[in-house]
DNA sequence: GCCTATAATGAGAATCATTATCAACAAGCC
DNA sequence: GGCTTGTTGATAATGATTCTCATTATAGGC
């Protein structure tokens, strides 16, 4: 229904896959919550509507199509959130205790500097730079 | 022998643990290579001298004592490198393909800006900020 | 509407990094 | 020497993730 959904459907079509009910479920759960969610958390968030096994597969498909982005955290847990072009560019506060992640936006001037830097990095190193993300590590309110 | 080793020994003593041969092995392997290493990679780097099981335990001890820092990557793999106070502050190029990590240093002016920002963040969010790290994602030379 | 080819799903087994367990061992101390 | 406590190595257990495969849904062509 929302504009986003159209864009997602298109993106999936380009990738040659369907935008099925299960996949819509996962996407809308990710849109509902802000901050990345793991497969298990998504499974819960959807009240068990989609089995864990399918959540994993769906996330892989969505990642492949560039609809979601992974974020690797402590204890081998991978959390996903809507890709930058859908959710906007932002950075993360990561709790070193429980792995929870909060989104933050940088003041425009600093963001501009970062952009410029990332551009330079690409030429220094033999490295084709894509995105960038600033992670601030610390302890969240609950773990303090 | 090097100054570093003294500092590490002290740090471990403060934590109430010994700086044993196995632990020295792991530390020197981490110092030898630049960029973070996983338990398995360390095991190899040391030619199997220290069994994997002990590598994991050693890394946990070293992390607890603040001698090394973890870096969580794709496929649930955690890589470790010498802590900031031993290796200097730096940032990472992360290959989204193979998970390899290269270290980079930021130009001083940008680093200063970052420091300032991280300080502010701590007050905005109910979050006690510790370190920060900028991750630039892309494809490394080998995976290109 | 009905078939068929193909994509997608669910349940459970398999994999792989990591963690815990526990018996054997070493270091420091009386 | 014996005691206490920290450390190690081998192996079993755990937990997130991936794979497999039989079943089900979907899109097109008729």
Short mmCIF file of C-alpha atoms (C1' of nucleotides) in Angstrom, two decimals:
data_model
loop_
_atom_site.label_atom_id
_atom_site.label_comp_id
_atom_site.label_asym_id
_atom_site.label_seq_id
_atom_site.Cartn_x
_atom_site.Cartn_y
_atom_site.Cartn_z
CA UNK A 1 0.00 0.00 0.00
CA UNK A 2 2.58 2.64 0.98
CA UNK A 3 4.96 3.91 -1.67
CA UNK A 4 7.80 1.92 -0.17
CA UNK A 5 6.03 -1.34 -0.84
CA UNK A 6 5.85 -0.55 -4.54
CA UNK A 7 9.56 0.09 -4.65
CA UNK A 8 10.29 -3.10 -2.79
CA UNK A 9 8.09 -5.10 -5.08
CA UNK A 10 9.89 -3.66 -8.07
CA UNK A 11 13.27 -4.36 -6.60
CA UNK A 12 12.31 -7.97 -5.95
CA UNK A 13 10.90 -8.32 -9.43
CA UNK A 14 14.21 -7.14 -10.84
CA UNK A 15 15.88 -9.81 -8.75
CA UNK A 16 13.49 -12.32 -10.27
CA UNK A 17 11.65 -13.26 -7.10
CA UNK A 18 8.06 -12.80 -5.90
CA UNK A 19 6.82 -10.54 -3.14
CA UNK A 20 4.84 -13.18 -1.29
CA UNK A 21 2.74 -12.92 1.86
CA UNK A 22 5.50 -14.31 4.06
CA UNK A 23 7.98 -11.82 2.67
CA UNK A 24 5.55 -8.96 3.18
CA UNK A 25 5.15 -10.03 6.79
CA UNK A 26 8.87 -9.87 7.39
CA UNK A 27 9.24 -6.52 5.66
CA UNK A 28 6.41 -4.94 7.59
CA UNK A 29 7.80 -6.22 10.88
CA UNK A 30 11.14 -4.65 10.01
CA UNK A 31 9.43 -1.38 9.12
CA UNK A 32 7.37 -1.41 12.30
CA UNK A 33 10.33 -1.64 14.67
CA UNK A 34 13.25 0.74 14.49
CA UNK A 35 16.68 -0.71 14.93
CA UNK A 36 17.79 -4.06 13.51
CA UNK A 37 16.12 -7.37 14.38
CA UNK A 38 17.46 -10.89 14.37
CA UNK A 39 15.67 -13.82 12.75
CA UNK A 40 14.49 -15.02 16.15
CA UNK A 41 13.29 -11.55 17.15
CA UNK A 42 11.41 -11.23 13.88
CA UNK A 43 9.82 -14.62 14.43
CA UNK A 44 8.53 -13.38 17.79
CA UNK A 45 7.53 -9.95 16.48
CA UNK A 46 5.29 -11.72 13.99
CA UNK A 47 3.78 -13.90 16.68
CA UNK A 48 5.15 -17.05 15.12
CA UNK A 49 3.23 -16.44 11.90
CA UNK A 50 6.30 -17.24 9.82
CA UNK A 51 8.48 -20.19 10.90
CA UNK A 52 12.08 -19.42 11.81
CA UNK A 53 13.38 -21.45 8.94
CA UNK A 54 11.47 -19.27 6.48
CA UNK A 55 12.49 -16.08 8.22
CA UNK A 56 16.11 -16.93 7.58
CA UNK A 57 15.48 -17.72 3.96
CA UNK A 58 13.41 -14.60 3.49
CA UNK A 59 16.11 -12.43 5.01
CA UNK A 60 18.68 -13.94 2.67
CA UNK A 61 16.46 -13.20 -0.31
CA UNK A 62 15.79 -9.65 0.84
CA UNK A 63 19.46 -9.04 1.47
CA UNK A 64 20.40 -10.40 -1.93
CA UNK A 65 17.88 -8.02 -3.51
CA UNK A 66 19.23 -5.09 -1.51
CA UNK A 67 16.03 -4.53 0.44
CA UNK A 68 17.55 -5.16 3.88
CA UNK A 69 21.02 -4.84 5.33
CA UNK A 70 22.70 -7.15 7.82
CA UNK A 71 24.40 -6.04 10.98
CA UNK A 72 26.68 -8.56 12.70
CA UNK A 73 26.64 -8.48 16.46
CA UNK A 74 27.92 -10.28 19.52
CA UNK A 75 27.26 -13.98 20.09
CA UNK A 76 27.12 -14.59 16.36
CA UNK A 77 23.77 -12.92 16.02
CA UNK A 78 22.94 -11.15 12.76
CA UNK A 79 20.27 -8.47 12.81
CA UNK A 80 18.67 -6.91 9.78
CA UNK A 81 17.13 -3.56 9.02
CA UNK A 82 15.66 -1.86 5.97
CA UNK A 83 18.35 -0.86 3.50
CA UNK A 84 19.69 2.67 3.45
CA UNK A 85 17.73 3.71 0.34
CA UNK A 86 14.51 2.80 2.17
CA UNK A 87 15.24 3.82 5.74
CA UNK A 88 17.60 6.69 5.15
CA UNK A 89 21.26 6.89 6.09
CA UNK A 90 22.04 6.58 9.76
CA UNK A 91 24.50 5.17 12.28
CA UNK A 92 24.40 2.87 15.26
CA UNK A 93 24.74 2.78 19.00
CA UNK A 94 25.71 -0.77 19.87
CA UNK A 95 25.42 -2.14 23.39
CA UNK A 96 28.52 -4.22 24.12
CA UNK A 97 26.56 -6.07 26.79
CA UNK A 98 23.36 -7.26 25.14
CA UNK A 99 24.03 -6.40 21.50
CA UNK A 100 20.99 -4.15 21.18
CA UNK A 101 21.27 -1.53 18.48
CA UNK A 102 19.81 1.98 18.37
CA UNK A 103 19.76 4.14 15.28
CA UNK A 104 21.15 7.68 15.30
CA UNK A 105 21.58 10.37 12.70
CA UNK A 106 24.68 12.47 12.42
CA UNK A 107 24.62 16.25 12.19
CA UNK A 108 24.78 17.14 8.49
CA UNK A 109 28.24 18.74 8.53
CA UNK A 110 29.90 15.71 10.01
CA UNK A 111 28.05 13.40 7.67
CA UNK A 112 29.38 15.41 4.74
CA UNK A 113 32.92 15.04 6.04
CA UNK A 114 32.45 11.33 6.42
CA UNK A 115 31.20 11.02 2.86
CA UNK A 116 34.25 12.81 1.61
CA UNK A 117 36.56 10.62 3.64
CA UNK A 118 34.99 7.41 2.44
CA UNK A 119 35.51 8.62 -1.09
CA UNK A 120 39.23 9.12 -0.43
CA UNK A 121 39.63 5.80 1.32
CA UNK A 122 38.49 4.06 -1.79
CA UNK A 123 41.52 5.35 -3.65
CA UNK A 124 44.10 4.88 -0.87
CA UNK A 125 43.38 1.27 -0.31
CA UNK A 126 42.84 -1.31 -3.02
CA UNK A 127 39.29 -1.39 -1.84
CA UNK A 128 36.09 -0.54 -3.62
CA UNK A 129 34.16 1.25 -0.94
CA UNK A 130 30.41 0.95 -0.74
CA UNK A 131 28.62 2.21 2.33
CA UNK A 132 30.03 3.28 5.63
CA UNK A 133 28.74 3.21 9.15
CA UNK A 134 29.86 4.72 12.36
CA UNK A 135 29.41 2.50 15.36
CA UNK A 136 29.45 3.90 18.83
CA UNK A 137 30.01 1.20 21.42
CA UNK A 138 28.81 1.42 24.96
CA UNK A 139 26.22 0.23 27.39
CA UNK A 140 22.52 0.82 26.81
CA UNK A 141 20.09 2.06 29.45
CA UNK A 142 19.03 -1.44 30.44
CA UNK A 143 22.51 -2.87 30.78
CA UNK A 144 23.92 0.04 32.78
CA UNK B 1 60.80 -8.38 25.75
CA UNK B 2 59.22 -5.34 24.04
CA UNK B 3 57.70 -2.68 26.22
CA UNK B 4 54.22 -3.76 25.21
CA UNK B 5 54.70 -7.16 26.76
CA UNK B 6 55.44 -5.59 30.13
CA UNK B 7 52.24 -3.60 29.97
CA UNK B 8 50.25 -6.65 28.99
CA UNK B 9 51.72 -8.69 31.80
CA UNK B 10 50.81 -5.96 34.26
CA UNK B 11 47.30 -5.70 32.91
CA UNK B 12 46.81 -9.43 33.26
CA UNK B 13 48.23 -9.40 36.76
CA UNK B 14 45.71 -6.73 37.71
CA UNK B 15 43.03 -9.03 36.35
CA UNK B 16 44.43 -11.79 38.54
CA UNK B 17 45.59 -14.13 35.79
CA UNK B 18 49.01 -15.32 34.62
CA UNK B 19 50.75 -14.48 31.39
CA UNK B 20 51.46 -18.06 30.38
CA UNK B 21 53.29 -19.43 27.36
CA UNK B 22 50.05 -20.17 25.50
CA UNK B 23 48.77 -16.67 26.10
CA UNK B 24 52.06 -15.18 24.92
CA UNK B 25 51.77 -17.19 21.76
CA UNK B 26 48.34 -15.80 21.02
CA UNK B 27 49.36 -12.24 21.78
CA UNK B 28 52.43 -12.40 19.59
CA UNK B 29 50.44 -13.85 16.71
CA UNK B 30 47.99 -10.97 17.04
CA UNK B 31 50.85 -8.48 17.08
CA UNK B 32 52.52 -10.10 14.09
CA UNK B 33 49.52 -9.77 11.78
CA UNK B 34 47.72 -6.51 11.24
CA UNK B 35 43.97 -6.63 11.06
CA UNK B 36 41.79 -8.81 13.30
CA UNK B 37 42.06 -12.62 13.39
CA UNK B 38 39.50 -15.24 14.28
CA UNK B 39 40.19 -18.11 16.67
CA UNK B 40 40.59 -20.50 13.75
CA UNK B 41 42.92 -18.13 11.90
CA UNK B 42 45.02 -17.71 15.03
CA UNK B 43 45.20 -21.45 15.45
CA UNK B 44 46.60 -21.70 11.93
CA UNK B 45 48.89 -18.69 12.30
CA UNK B 46 50.50 -20.49 15.24
CA UNK B 47 50.87 -23.68 13.26
CA UNK B 48 48.54 -25.56 15.55
CA UNK B 49 50.78 -24.95 18.56
CA UNK B 50 47.79 -23.97 20.69
CA UNK B 51 44.60 -26.04 20.36
CA UNK B 52 41.50 -24.21 19.21
CA UNK B 53 39.76 -24.77 22.47
CA UNK B 54 42.52 -22.94 24.31
CA UNK B 55 42.63 -20.17 21.75
CA UNK B 56 38.99 -19.40 22.48
CA UNK B 57 39.54 -19.41 26.20
CA UNK B 58 42.66 -17.30 25.89
CA UNK B 59 40.86 -14.74 23.76
CA UNK B 60 38.09 -14.54 26.34
CA UNK B 61 40.64 -13.94 29.09
CA UNK B 62 42.49 -11.32 27.05
CA UNK B 63 39.27 -9.55 26.17
CA UNK B 64 38.15 -9.56 29.78
CA UNK B 65 41.46 -7.98 30.75
CA UNK B 66 41.16 -5.38 28.01
CA UNK B 67 44.18 -6.58 26.07
CA UNK B 68 42.30 -7.44 22.89
CA UNK B 69 39.09 -6.23 21.28
CA UNK B 70 36.48 -8.28 19.43
CA UNK B 71 35.11 -7.47 16.03
CA UNK B 72 31.96 -9.30 14.93
CA UNK B 73 31.81 -10.22 11.28
CA UNK B 74 29.77 -12.14 8.75
CA UNK B 75 28.95 -15.81 9.23
CA UNK B 76 29.06 -15.44 13.01
CA UNK B 77 32.82 -15.12 13.03
CA UNK B 78 34.45 -13.00 15.73
CA UNK B 79 37.91 -11.64 15.05
CA UNK B 80 40.19 -10.08 17.63
CA UNK B 81 42.90 -7.50 17.52
CA UNK B 82 45.10 -5.76 20.06
CA UNK B 83 43.16 -3.23 22.10
CA UNK B 84 43.22 0.43 21.18
CA UNK B 85 45.63 1.41 23.97
CA UNK B 86 48.16 -1.06 22.55
CA UNK B 87 47.62 -0.80 18.81
CA UNK B 88 46.52 2.82 18.53
CA UNK B 89 43.13 4.09 17.47
CA UNK B 90 42.08 3.17 13.97
CA UNK B 91 39.15 2.20 11.80
CA UNK B 92 38.21 -0.66 9.52
CA UNK B 93 37.66 -1.54 5.92
CA UNK B 94 35.38 -4.56 5.92
CA UNK B 95 34.97 -6.77 2.88
CA UNK B 96 31.31 -7.64 2.52
CA UNK B 97 32.29 -10.69 0.51
CA UNK B 98 34.88 -12.55 2.56
CA UNK B 99 34.76 -10.64 5.83
CA UNK B 100 38.43 -9.69 5.75
CA UNK B 101 39.28 -6.55 7.68
CA UNK B 102 41.96 -3.95 6.98
CA UNK B 103 42.97 -1.26 9.41
CA UNK B 104 43.03 2.40 8.42
CA UNK B 105 43.78 5.62 10.23
CA UNK B 106 41.71 8.74 9.82
CA UNK B 107 43.20 12.14 9.08
CA UNK B 108 43.59 13.90 12.42
CA UNK B 109 40.99 16.64 11.84
CA UNK B 110 38.25 14.18 11.06
CA UNK B 111 39.20 12.02 13.99
CA UNK B 112 38.86 15.02 16.26
CA UNK B 113 35.38 15.71 14.91
CA UNK B 114 34.41 12.14 15.50
CA UNK B 115 35.62 12.26 19.09
CA UNK B 116 33.53 15.33 19.69
CA UNK B 117 30.46 13.74 18.18
CA UNK B 118 30.78 10.58 20.22
CA UNK B 119 30.94 12.74 23.31
CA UNK B 120 27.65 14.43 22.37
CA UNK B 121 25.95 11.18 21.50
CA UNK B 122 26.50 9.96 25.01
CA UNK B 123 24.30 12.74 26.33
CA UNK B 124 21.59 12.63 23.65
CA UNK B 125 20.83 8.98 24.07
CA UNK B 126 20.51 7.13 27.35
CA UNK B 127 23.71 5.46 26.39
CA UNK B 128 27.10 5.46 28.05
CA UNK B 129 29.42 5.64 25.10
CA UNK B 130 32.77 3.90 25.17
CA UNK B 131 34.72 3.59 21.96
CA UNK B 132 33.65 4.25 18.44
CA UNK B 133 34.65 2.83 15.12
CA UNK B 134 34.01 3.78 11.58
CA UNK B 135 33.43 0.89 9.26
CA UNK B 136 33.76 1.28 5.56
CA UNK B 137 32.09 -1.57 3.70
CA UNK B 138 33.12 -2.70 0.28
CA UNK B 139 34.96 -5.35 -1.62
CA UNK B 140 38.64 -6.06 -0.99
CA UNK B 141 41.24 -6.52 -3.72
CA UNK B 142 40.88 -10.31 -3.75
CA UNK B 143 37.09 -10.34 -3.94
CA UNK B 144 36.80 -7.72 -6.65
"C1'" DG C 1 -11.16 -23.04 -15.64
"C1'" DC C 2 -7.34 -26.49 -15.98
"C1'" DC C 3 -2.27 -27.97 -16.63
"C1'" DT C 4 2.28 -27.52 -16.19
"C1'" DA C 5 6.64 -25.59 -14.97
"C1'" DT C 6 8.71 -23.22 -11.53
"C1'" DA C 7 9.16 -20.68 -7.22
"C1'" DA C 8 8.25 -20.77 -2.33
"C1'" DT C 9 7.27 -22.92 2.03
"C1'" DG C 10 7.63 -25.76 6.45
"C1'" DA C 11 9.67 -29.21 9.23
"C1'" DG C 12 13.43 -31.15 10.57
"C1'" DA C 13 18.29 -32.67 9.99
"C1'" DA C 14 22.99 -31.04 9.35
"C1'" DT C 15 26.73 -27.59 9.95
"C1'" DC C 16 29.80 -24.66 12.07
"C1'" DA C 17 31.52 -21.29 15.48
"C1'" DT C 18 31.62 -21.01 20.08
"C1'" DT C 19 31.11 -22.47 25.09
"C1'" DA C 20 31.03 -25.55 28.90
"C1'" DT C 21 32.83 -29.62 31.30
"C1'" DC C 22 36.15 -32.20 33.51
"C1'" DA C 23 40.20 -34.72 34.34
"C1'" DA C 24 45.20 -34.01 34.13
"C1'" DC C 25 48.83 -30.71 34.91
"C1'" DA C 26 51.81 -26.74 36.54
"C1'" DA C 27 53.03 -22.87 39.66
"C1'" DG C 28 53.39 -20.70 43.91
"C1'" DC C 29 53.33 -21.24 48.83
"C1'" DC C 30 53.25 -23.39 53.56
"C1'" DG D 1 56.95 -32.89 49.97
"C1'" DG D 2 51.98 -31.77 50.03
"C1'" DC D 3 48.21 -28.06 49.20
"C1'" DT D 4 45.72 -24.77 46.79
"C1'" DT D 5 44.56 -22.65 42.86
"C1'" DG D 6 45.04 -21.33 38.04
"C1'" DT D 7 45.63 -23.47 33.40
"C1'" DT D 8 45.35 -26.65 29.77
"C1'" DG D 9 43.55 -30.12 26.28
"C1'" DA D 10 40.17 -33.17 24.67
"C1'" DT D 11 35.66 -33.67 24.01
"C1'" DA D 12 30.69 -33.01 24.61
"C1'" DA D 13 27.04 -29.59 24.44
"C1'" DT D 14 24.90 -25.38 22.71
"C1'" DG D 15 22.91 -22.20 19.64
"C1'" DA D 16 22.50 -19.61 15.41
"C1'" DT D 17 22.26 -20.52 10.86
"C1'" DT D 18 21.96 -23.30 6.58
"C1'" DC D 19 20.52 -27.22 3.94
"C1'" DT D 20 17.31 -30.83 2.25
"C1'" DC D 21 13.31 -32.45 0.56
"C1'" DA D 22 8.61 -33.32 0.22
"C1'" DT D 23 4.57 -30.39 -0.19
"C1'" DT D 24 2.11 -26.33 -1.66
"C1'" DA D 25 1.25 -22.04 -4.13
"C1'" DT D 26 1.77 -19.11 -8.28
"C1'" DA D 27 1.97 -17.39 -13.11
"C1'" DG D 28 1.22 -18.41 -17.79
"C1'" DG D 29 -0.26 -20.98 -21.69
"C1'" DC D 30 -4.01 -23.60 -23.27
#
